């Protein structure tokens, strides 16, 4: 079902309303200050629309894993300060998640202003999806906007629970601007009729990505495999992988995928190997059938890079998740960088290129190409679950456009 989004609501319906917004303000903190404000910036479009329309915003988010109790190092207070600087609308912070202090602060806040509540995960009911906690927030507002795509794959009190509580009161629960954009591109990639459709899957483990691989295999023309995950496929082909990272109990699975996928699955033909996974280790380039002894595969090799780049260059729709090697170490980042550049070049020539996954997004940033991609998802787990065809509770709980 197509979900309603904030842009489906007339600004006149927002004026004078109290709007509950669940954002993903889960940013890294360093010594009580925000060290990377990307997620705060990503939430600004939704907040600006609401403030400009003359709504009062009650903003909720989690930060870190405080395990259901108040812990000062996970306070959203530094986020409120940074948000105020960026938004240029007054942002008030309440050091409570719910209850009387919150109700008073909300009543006290003027239209066009934002009040940020304390970290939702300070309350144990958040991750338990406690209906009473959801109800206490629902009582504060007239409309709910869920913009927290990164937590959409979890049913928590401030996400799915709050949407349900609002809708049971006859109110709207809609997707925010960021959430709607994520859904448009991630669902769009699967529905794009254009071909060739190519997927690139890398990263550490098959086991965390089996859902994505199985869902993509029947849809794509090519599935390029890199990263440590390729090692498990090498073993399925009977190759020696030396001392590389291999998921022994996923070898049979890899064999089944190769049988099912046939020519669709494209594995690396050469690799960068080193005796140790550290920057100074003496690295060599070897064909995939020459890996042996103490070798650890740390990146895809140059022949693989140019093969992958050629295939990426022919594609019209590209989904990429997972680095091609240990990209955190500069000598082993070349494979990931060359894939990132190939995807960016394809996007420059009109292909649709969508990237999901936290480490892959960091790699694209590091390669300096993130801004050239059609879409870089902000939700790691959520984007993979969506691509794998799962229904995300944070999305499923929103109002559908048909209900209008
Ligand atoms: P994402 O967050 O984009 O979904 P993953 O979390 O699945 O990606 O995988 C990223 C991790 O995989 C990185 O920390 C990277 O170092 C590791 N990795 C990739 N290739 C290898 C390899 N050949 N050997 C060991 N680790 C690898
Ligand atoms: Mg990761």
Tab-separated table of C-alpha atoms and ligand atoms in Angstrom:
chain	number	residue	atom	x	y	z
A	1	UNK	CA	0.000	0.000	0.000
A	2	UNK	CA	1.278	3.476	-0.849
A	3	UNK	CA	1.803	5.423	2.350
A	4	UNK	CA	0.780	8.977	2.925
A	5	UNK	CA	3.590	11.469	3.321
A	6	UNK	CA	3.921	14.944	4.744
A	7	UNK	CA	3.711	16.452	1.264
A	8	UNK	CA	0.213	14.913	0.895
A	9	UNK	CA	-1.026	17.181	3.705
A	10	UNK	CA	-2.004	20.743	2.763
A	11	UNK	CA	0.009	23.357	4.726
A	12	UNK	CA	-3.327	24.757	5.916
A	13	UNK	CA	-3.942	21.461	7.727
A	14	UNK	CA	-0.686	21.920	9.635
A	15	UNK	CA	-1.137	25.482	10.831
A	16	UNK	CA	-1.911	25.721	14.518
A	17	UNK	CA	-1.499	21.945	14.961
A	18	UNK	CA	0.788	20.122	17.327
A	19	UNK	CA	2.741	17.636	15.248
A	20	UNK	CA	4.656	14.734	16.782
A	21	UNK	CA	7.778	13.963	14.753
A	22	UNK	CA	9.890	10.844	15.227
A	23	UNK	CA	13.286	11.563	13.673
A	24	UNK	CA	16.543	9.648	13.643
A	25	UNK	CA	18.867	11.946	15.577
A	26	UNK	CA	21.092	9.062	16.633
A	27	UNK	CA	24.353	10.947	16.054
A	28	UNK	CA	27.838	10.258	17.404
A	29	UNK	CA	28.779	12.441	20.385
A	30	UNK	CA	32.267	13.413	21.379
A	31	UNK	CA	32.725	15.009	24.771
A	32	UNK	CA	29.154	16.339	24.961
A	33	UNK	CA	29.202	17.693	21.430
A	34	UNK	CA	27.863	16.340	18.148
A	35	UNK	CA	30.818	15.033	16.110
A	36	UNK	CA	28.857	14.250	12.913
A	37	UNK	CA	25.591	16.117	12.322
A	38	UNK	CA	24.548	14.427	9.052
A	39	UNK	CA	21.477	12.813	10.594
A	40	UNK	CA	20.390	16.112	12.155
A	41	UNK	CA	20.736	17.822	8.770
A	42	UNK	CA	18.773	15.005	7.120
A	43	UNK	CA	15.828	15.744	9.426
A	44	UNK	CA	15.705	19.483	8.612
A	45	UNK	CA	13.417	19.389	5.508
A	46	UNK	CA	10.548	17.854	7.496
A	47	UNK	CA	11.026	20.213	10.437
A	48	UNK	CA	11.217	23.291	8.171
A	49	UNK	CA	7.964	22.420	6.395
A	50	UNK	CA	6.201	22.089	9.740
A	51	UNK	CA	7.641	25.243	11.307
A	52	UNK	CA	7.031	27.269	8.134
A	53	UNK	CA	3.429	26.085	8.082
A	54	UNK	CA	2.940	27.341	11.651
A	55	UNK	CA	2.796	23.982	13.422
A	56	UNK	CA	4.231	23.223	16.837
A	57	UNK	CA	6.702	20.332	16.630
A	58	UNK	CA	7.168	17.775	19.396
A	59	UNK	CA	10.310	15.941	18.365
A	60	UNK	CA	11.271	12.442	19.505
A	61	UNK	CA	14.400	10.384	18.849
A	62	UNK	CA	16.595	7.738	20.365
A	63	UNK	CA	20.365	8.014	20.731
A	64	UNK	CA	22.635	5.012	21.307
A	65	UNK	CA	21.649	2.075	23.477
A	66	UNK	CA	21.001	3.357	26.999
A	67	UNK	CA	19.109	0.121	27.828
A	68	UNK	CA	15.903	1.644	29.156
A	69	UNK	CA	17.308	4.006	31.783
A	70	UNK	CA	18.480	7.602	31.911
A	71	UNK	CA	22.228	7.829	31.261
A	72	UNK	CA	23.632	11.353	30.863
A	73	UNK	CA	26.140	10.356	28.172
A	74	UNK	CA	23.205	9.468	25.895
A	75	UNK	CA	21.287	12.713	26.483
A	76	UNK	CA	19.864	14.531	23.469
A	77	UNK	CA	20.755	17.938	25.008
A	78	UNK	CA	23.779	18.473	22.679
A	79	UNK	CA	21.566	17.513	19.727
A	80	UNK	CA	19.025	20.190	20.703
A	81	UNK	CA	21.775	22.829	20.634
A	82	UNK	CA	23.062	21.775	17.215
A	83	UNK	CA	19.536	21.452	15.828
A	84	UNK	CA	18.742	24.996	16.947
A	85	UNK	CA	21.836	26.331	15.152
A	86	UNK	CA	20.991	24.502	11.931
A	87	UNK	CA	17.238	24.992	11.862
A	88	UNK	CA	17.162	28.685	12.760
A	89	UNK	CA	13.910	28.126	14.610
A	90	UNK	CA	13.796	28.057	18.408
A	91	UNK	CA	14.426	24.557	19.776
A	92	UNK	CA	13.599	23.848	23.364
A	93	UNK	CA	14.846	20.748	25.165
A	94	UNK	CA	12.978	18.863	27.915
A	95	UNK	CA	15.091	16.469	29.943
A	96	UNK	CA	12.235	13.957	30.281
A	97	UNK	CA	10.817	11.396	27.863
A	98	UNK	CA	7.166	11.701	28.944
A	99	UNK	CA	4.926	12.821	31.811
A	100	UNK	CA	3.945	16.128	33.350
A	101	UNK	CA	7.142	18.076	32.630
A	102	UNK	CA	6.770	17.167	28.968
A	103	UNK	CA	3.083	18.106	28.845
A	104	UNK	CA	3.867	21.495	30.429
A	105	UNK	CA	6.732	22.205	28.057
A	106	UNK	CA	4.586	21.324	25.053
A	107	UNK	CA	1.759	23.568	26.273
A	108	UNK	CA	4.309	26.329	26.825
A	109	UNK	CA	5.822	26.139	23.341
A	110	UNK	CA	4.550	28.525	20.675
A	111	UNK	CA	3.414	27.566	17.193
A	112	UNK	CA	6.327	27.475	14.720
A	113	UNK	CA	8.674	26.223	17.428
A	114	UNK	CA	10.217	22.854	18.250
A	115	UNK	CA	10.375	21.036	21.542
A	116	UNK	CA	12.776	18.075	21.663
A	117	UNK	CA	12.084	15.415	24.287
A	118	UNK	CA	14.811	13.392	25.991
A	119	UNK	CA	16.117	10.136	24.440
A	120	UNK	CA	13.130	7.794	23.983
A	121	UNK	CA	15.290	4.814	24.965
A	122	UNK	CA	15.702	6.204	28.486
A	123	UNK	CA	12.280	4.570	28.983
A	124	UNK	CA	12.208	0.745	28.961
A	125	UNK	CA	8.831	0.882	27.203
A	126	UNK	CA	10.377	2.277	24.020
A	127	UNK	CA	11.967	-0.931	22.723
A	128	UNK	CA	9.156	-3.026	24.296
A	129	UNK	CA	6.651	-1.070	22.191
A	130	UNK	CA	4.683	-0.289	25.369
A	131	UNK	CA	1.206	0.967	24.336
A	132	UNK	CA	0.923	3.171	27.448
A	133	UNK	CA	4.067	5.032	26.510
A	134	UNK	CA	2.813	5.461	22.935
A	135	UNK	CA	-0.526	6.719	24.284
A	136	UNK	CA	1.194	9.289	26.511
A	137	UNK	CA	2.857	10.796	23.432
A	138	UNK	CA	-0.248	10.480	21.249
A	139	UNK	CA	-2.161	12.591	23.805
A	140	UNK	CA	0.193	15.505	23.077
A	141	UNK	CA	-0.498	16.010	19.365
A	142	UNK	CA	-2.829	16.099	16.373
A	143	UNK	CA	-0.663	14.539	13.638
A	144	UNK	CA	2.246	12.064	13.637
A	145	UNK	CA	5.136	12.247	11.196
A	146	UNK	CA	7.591	9.350	11.165
A	147	UNK	CA	10.866	10.420	9.558
A	148	UNK	CA	13.074	7.820	11.275
A	149	UNK	CA	13.825	5.445	8.421
A	150	UNK	CA	16.865	4.019	10.237
A	151	UNK	CA	14.620	2.438	12.899
A	152	UNK	CA	11.705	1.580	10.590
A	153	UNK	CA	12.549	-2.135	10.787
A	154	UNK	CA	11.794	-2.148	14.526
A	155	UNK	CA	8.379	-1.851	16.178
A	156	UNK	CA	9.050	0.604	19.000
A	157	UNK	CA	6.726	2.775	21.096
A	158	UNK	CA	7.785	6.017	19.385
A	159	UNK	CA	7.565	4.548	15.861
A	160	UNK	CA	4.990	1.860	14.994
A	161	UNK	CA	3.319	2.123	18.439
A	162	UNK	CA	2.835	5.873	18.203
A	163	UNK	CA	1.497	5.626	14.642
A	164	UNK	CA	-1.073	3.089	15.789
A	165	UNK	CA	-2.034	5.164	18.833
A	166	UNK	CA	-2.537	8.262	16.657
A	167	UNK	CA	-4.576	6.445	14.034
A	168	UNK	CA	-6.780	4.840	16.684
A	169	UNK	CA	-7.586	8.411	17.805
A	170	UNK	CA	-8.597	9.287	14.241
A	171	UNK	CA	-5.385	11.202	13.488
A	172	UNK	CA	-3.030	10.926	10.531
A	173	UNK	CA	0.329	9.132	10.731
A	174	UNK	CA	2.435	10.042	7.699
A	175	UNK	CA	5.972	9.569	6.369
A	176	UNK	CA	8.333	12.534	6.698
A	177	UNK	CA	10.364	13.885	3.786
A	178	UNK	CA	13.411	11.699	4.464
A	179	UNK	CA	11.366	8.544	5.050
A	180	UNK	CA	9.377	9.164	1.847
A	181	UNK	CA	12.597	9.663	-0.118
A	182	UNK	CA	14.082	6.423	1.226
A	183	UNK	CA	10.930	4.490	0.309
A	184	UNK	CA	10.760	6.070	-3.130
A	185	UNK	CA	14.319	5.101	-4.080
A	186	UNK	CA	14.646	1.750	-2.344
A	187	UNK	CA	11.266	0.470	-3.498
A	188	UNK	CA	11.877	2.225	-6.813
A	189	UNK	CA	15.053	0.287	-7.490
A	190	UNK	CA	13.135	-2.986	-7.244
A	191	UNK	CA	10.317	-1.790	-9.469
A	192	UNK	CA	12.414	-0.054	-12.123
A	193	UNK	CA	11.605	-1.618	-15.467
A	194	UNK	CA	14.921	-0.507	-17.005
A	195	UNK	CA	17.692	-3.013	-17.639
A	196	UNK	CA	20.382	-4.095	-17.135
A	197	UNK	CA	19.694	-4.184	-13.397
A	198	UNK	CA	22.913	-4.899	-11.514
A	199	UNK	CA	23.509	-5.453	-7.812
A	200	UNK	CA	26.844	-5.344	-6.010
A	201	UNK	CA	26.965	-7.086	-2.658
A	202	UNK	CA	30.000	-7.090	-0.399
A	203	UNK	CA	30.868	-6.776	3.258
A	204	UNK	CA	31.823	-9.279	5.840
A	205	UNK	CA	29.184	-11.984	6.035
A	206	UNK	CA	26.757	-13.827	3.779
A	207	UNK	CA	24.636	-14.741	6.783
A	208	UNK	CA	23.594	-11.109	7.426
A	209	UNK	CA	22.753	-10.558	3.751
A	210	UNK	CA	21.232	-13.823	2.630
A	211	UNK	CA	17.748	-12.256	2.558
A	212	UNK	CA	18.951	-9.500	0.241
A	213	UNK	CA	20.882	-11.854	-2.028
A	214	UNK	CA	17.965	-14.289	-2.360
A	215	UNK	CA	15.516	-11.475	-3.052
A	216	UNK	CA	17.748	-9.812	-5.642
A	217	UNK	CA	18.938	-12.919	-7.483
A	218	UNK	CA	15.735	-13.513	-9.497
A	219	UNK	CA	15.382	-9.773	-10.236
A	220	UNK	CA	18.835	-8.762	-11.406
A	221	UNK	CA	20.781	-9.377	-14.607
A	222	UNK	CA	24.040	-9.486	-12.676
A	223	UNK	CA	24.986	-9.879	-9.038
A	224	UNK	CA	28.595	-8.915	-8.355
A	225	UNK	CA	30.035	-10.328	-5.139
A	226	UNK	CA	33.014	-8.848	-3.308
A	227	UNK	CA	34.313	-8.396	0.218
A	228	UNK	CA	34.925	-11.221	2.660
A	229	UNK	CA	31.631	-12.676	1.504
A	230	UNK	CA	33.288	-13.706	-1.774
A	231	UNK	CA	35.670	-15.948	0.199
A	232	UNK	CA	32.828	-18.203	1.265
A	233	UNK	CA	31.791	-18.466	-2.397
A	234	UNK	CA	35.404	-19.340	-3.327
A	235	UNK	CA	35.275	-22.219	-0.871
A	236	UNK	CA	31.989	-23.351	-2.395
A	237	UNK	CA	33.887	-23.570	-5.716
A	238	UNK	CA	36.535	-25.724	-4.025
A	239	UNK	CA	39.220	-23.007	-3.960
A	240	UNK	CA	41.825	-22.552	-1.210
A	241	UNK	CA	41.287	-19.303	0.717
A	242	UNK	CA	44.336	-19.575	2.993
A	243	UNK	CA	43.569	-17.867	6.280
A	244	UNK	CA	40.909	-15.517	4.899
A	245	UNK	CA	37.691	-14.805	6.747
A	246	UNK	CA	35.245	-17.560	5.739
A	247	UNK	CA	31.845	-18.488	7.125
A	248	UNK	CA	32.283	-22.240	7.251
A	249	UNK	CA	28.620	-22.913	7.941
A	250	UNK	CA	27.502	-20.818	4.970
A	251	UNK	CA	29.553	-22.685	2.340
A	252	UNK	CA	26.634	-24.957	1.391
A	253	UNK	CA	24.402	-21.927	1.099
A	254	UNK	CA	26.919	-20.228	-1.190
A	255	UNK	CA	27.020	-23.386	-3.341
A	256	UNK	CA	23.217	-23.370	-3.649
A	257	UNK	CA	23.263	-19.698	-4.632
A	258	UNK	CA	25.885	-20.325	-7.318
A	259	UNK	CA	23.818	-23.229	-8.684
A	260	UNK	CA	20.648	-21.151	-8.657
A	261	UNK	CA	22.270	-17.994	-9.986
A	262	UNK	CA	24.455	-19.482	-12.715
A	263	UNK	CA	25.961	-16.747	-14.866
A	264	UNK	CA	24.098	-14.042	-12.950
A	265	UNK	CA	26.523	-14.325	-10.036
A	266	UNK	CA	29.889	-12.751	-10.816
A	267	UNK	CA	32.741	-13.522	-8.425
A	268	UNK	CA	36.175	-11.861	-8.257
A	269	UNK	CA	38.883	-13.392	-10.467
A	270	UNK	CA	41.835	-11.977	-8.522
A	271	UNK	CA	42.480	-10.694	-5.018
A	272	UNK	CA	44.783	-8.611	-2.870
A	273	UNK	CA	46.232	-10.834	-0.134
A	274	UNK	CA	48.329	-10.046	2.920
A	275	UNK	CA	49.653	-12.186	5.780
A	276	UNK	CA	48.065	-9.800	8.314
A	277	UNK	CA	45.158	-7.386	8.161
A	278	UNK	CA	47.122	-4.253	9.009
A	279	UNK	CA	48.199	-1.264	6.952
A	280	UNK	CA	51.916	-2.055	6.822
A	281	UNK	CA	51.539	-5.737	5.900
A	282	UNK	CA	53.259	-6.756	2.626
A	283	UNK	CA	50.384	-7.182	0.161
A	284	UNK	CA	50.380	-9.173	-3.115
A	285	UNK	CA	48.020	-9.491	-6.024
A	286	UNK	CA	47.150	-13.085	-6.930
A	287	UNK	CA	44.608	-14.928	-9.050
A	288	UNK	CA	41.845	-16.432	-6.997
A	289	UNK	CA	43.171	-19.962	-7.527
A	290	UNK	CA	46.628	-18.998	-6.200
A	291	UNK	CA	45.587	-18.000	-2.663
A	292	UNK	CA	47.300	-20.260	-0.106
A	293	UNK	CA	49.051	-20.703	3.233
A	294	UNK	CA	48.902	-17.649	5.484
A	295	UNK	CA	47.279	-15.443	2.807
A	296	UNK	CA	44.336	-13.352	3.917
A	297	UNK	CA	42.159	-11.908	1.151
A	298	UNK	CA	41.716	-8.214	1.940
A	299	UNK	CA	40.423	-6.685	-1.322
A	300	UNK	CA	39.385	-7.486	-4.885
A	301	UNK	CA	42.263	-7.400	-7.387
A	302	UNK	CA	42.822	-5.027	-10.343
A	303	UNK	CA	41.448	-7.379	-13.034
A	304	UNK	CA	38.273	-7.801	-10.986
A	305	UNK	CA	38.027	-4.033	-10.510
A	306	UNK	CA	38.090	-3.358	-14.234
A	307	UNK	CA	35.649	-6.245	-14.947
A	308	UNK	CA	33.254	-4.948	-12.315
A	309	UNK	CA	33.634	-1.368	-13.608
A	310	UNK	CA	32.775	-2.476	-17.175
A	311	UNK	CA	29.634	-4.272	-15.996
A	312	UNK	CA	28.613	-1.345	-13.792
A	313	UNK	CA	29.118	0.962	-16.774
A	314	UNK	CA	26.586	-1.036	-18.808
A	315	UNK	CA	23.905	-1.054	-16.097
A	316	UNK	CA	20.873	1.249	-15.984
A	317	UNK	CA	19.802	0.384	-12.435
A	318	UNK	CA	22.351	-0.357	-9.702
A	319	UNK	CA	21.927	-1.380	-6.086
A	320	UNK	CA	25.115	-1.524	-4.036
A	321	UNK	CA	25.620	-2.749	-0.511
A	322	UNK	CA	28.840	-3.702	1.223
A	323	UNK	CA	32.505	-2.777	0.694
A	324	UNK	CA	34.742	-4.881	-1.590
A	325	UNK	CA	37.544	-5.160	0.965
A	326	UNK	CA	38.869	-3.889	4.282
A	327	UNK	CA	38.314	-0.317	3.076
A	328	UNK	CA	39.030	1.154	6.532
A	329	UNK	CA	42.738	0.572	5.768
A	330	UNK	CA	43.994	2.726	2.898
A	331	UNK	CA	46.096	0.020	1.162
A	332	UNK	CA	43.021	-2.259	0.991
A	333	UNK	CA	40.465	0.385	-0.024
A	334	UNK	CA	41.203	0.469	-3.771
A	335	UNK	CA	38.612	-2.131	-4.783
A	336	UNK	CA	35.844	-0.346	-2.896
A	337	UNK	CA	36.936	3.044	-4.256
A	338	UNK	CA	36.964	1.782	-7.847
A	339	UNK	CA	33.439	0.348	-7.452
A	340	UNK	CA	32.283	3.619	-5.864
A	341	UNK	CA	33.728	5.585	-8.791
A	342	UNK	CA	32.215	3.246	-11.370
A	343	UNK	CA	28.758	3.578	-9.783
A	344	UNK	CA	29.130	7.376	-9.622
A	345	UNK	CA	30.202	7.488	-13.303
A	346	UNK	CA	27.180	5.378	-14.255
A	347	UNK	CA	24.911	7.785	-12.338
A	348	UNK	CA	26.525	10.724	-14.151
A	349	UNK	CA	25.530	9.032	-17.411
A	350	UNK	CA	21.920	8.662	-16.323
A	351	UNK	CA	21.801	5.321	-14.490
A	352	UNK	CA	19.934	5.056	-11.195
A	353	UNK	CA	22.422	4.131	-8.457
A	354	UNK	CA	21.216	3.398	-4.935
A	355	UNK	CA	23.545	2.607	-2.061
A	356	UNK	CA	22.495	0.993	1.229
A	357	UNK	CA	24.511	0.029	4.316
A	358	UNK	CA	26.346	2.015	6.932
A	359	UNK	CA	29.896	0.980	6.034
A	360	UNK	CA	29.264	1.284	2.298
A	361	UNK	CA	27.877	4.797	2.781
A	362	UNK	CA	31.022	5.700	4.771
A	363	UNK	CA	33.157	4.247	1.959
A	364	UNK	CA	31.327	6.315	-0.681
A	365	UNK	CA	31.886	9.423	1.454
A	366	UNK	CA	35.542	8.535	1.835
A	367	UNK	CA	35.846	8.059	-1.941
A	368	UNK	CA	34.294	11.516	-2.396
A	369	UNK	CA	31.494	10.272	-4.675
A	370	UNK	CA	28.466	10.063	-2.356
A	371	UNK	CA	26.931	13.264	-3.775
A	372	UNK	CA	27.017	11.827	-7.324
A	373	UNK	CA	24.899	8.780	-6.467
A	374	UNK	CA	21.150	8.871	-7.040
A	375	UNK	CA	20.452	7.947	-3.426
A	376	UNK	CA	22.525	6.996	-0.392
A	377	UNK	CA	20.305	5.385	2.196
A	378	UNK	CA	20.607	6.572	5.793
A	379	UNK	CA	19.248	3.284	7.137
A	380	UNK	CA	21.590	0.299	7.200
A	381	UNK	CA	19.473	-2.576	8.517
A	382	UNK	CA	16.205	-0.984	7.428
A	383	UNK	CA	17.318	-0.539	3.817
A	384	UNK	CA	18.505	-4.159	3.577
A	385	UNK	CA	15.259	-5.475	5.050
A	386	UNK	CA	13.242	-3.382	2.623
A	387	UNK	CA	15.259	-4.644	-0.363
A	388	UNK	CA	14.822	-8.208	0.944
A	389	UNK	CA	11.073	-7.668	0.728
A	390	UNK	CA	10.277	-7.438	4.453
A	391	UNK	CA	7.441	-5.247	5.669
A	392	UNK	CA	8.911	-2.585	7.962
A	393	UNK	CA	6.723	-1.970	11.056
A	394	UNK	CA	7.560	1.757	11.056
A	395	UNK	CA	6.225	2.007	7.511
A	396	UNK	CA	3.367	-0.512	7.685
A	397	UNK	CA	1.850	1.428	10.611
A	398	UNK	CA	1.426	4.671	8.606
A	399	UNK	CA	-1.808	5.875	7.000
A	400	UNK	CA	-2.302	4.724	3.422
A	401	UNK	CA	-3.249	7.157	0.660
A	402	UNK	CA	-6.371	5.064	-0.129
A	403	UNK	CA	-7.844	5.932	3.269
A	404	UNK	CA	-8.230	9.564	2.294
B	1	LIG	P1	27.523	-2.429	5.282
B	1	LIG	O1	27.581	-1.746	6.627
B	1	LIG	O2	27.781	-1.475	4.160
B	1	LIG	O3	26.282	-3.237	5.100
B	1	LIG	P2	29.036	-4.693	6.229
B	1	LIG	O4	28.825	-4.255	7.635
B	1	LIG	O5	28.340	-5.903	5.758
B	1	LIG	O6	28.752	-3.475	5.224
B	1	LIG	O7	30.589	-5.010	5.985
B	1	LIG	C1	31.582	-4.056	6.197
B	1	LIG	C2	32.819	-4.688	6.774
B	1	LIG	O8	33.277	-5.760	5.959
B	1	LIG	C3	33.939	-3.692	6.839
B	1	LIG	O9	34.281	-3.502	8.198
B	1	LIG	C4	35.080	-4.355	6.066
B	1	LIG	O10	36.347	-4.169	6.653
B	1	LIG	C5	34.673	-5.794	6.089
B	1	LIG	N1	35.306	-6.545	4.993
B	1	LIG	C6	35.115	-6.377	3.667
B	1	LIG	N2	35.911	-7.198	2.969
B	1	LIG	C7	36.635	-7.894	3.859
B	1	LIG	C8	37.652	-8.920	3.758
B	1	LIG	N3	38.060	-9.355	2.575
B	1	LIG	N4	38.165	-9.422	4.913
B	1	LIG	C9	37.737	-8.954	6.098
B	1	LIG	N5	36.786	-8.007	6.261
B	1	LIG	C10	36.248	-7.494	5.157
B	2	LIG	MG1	28.058	-2.519	8.599
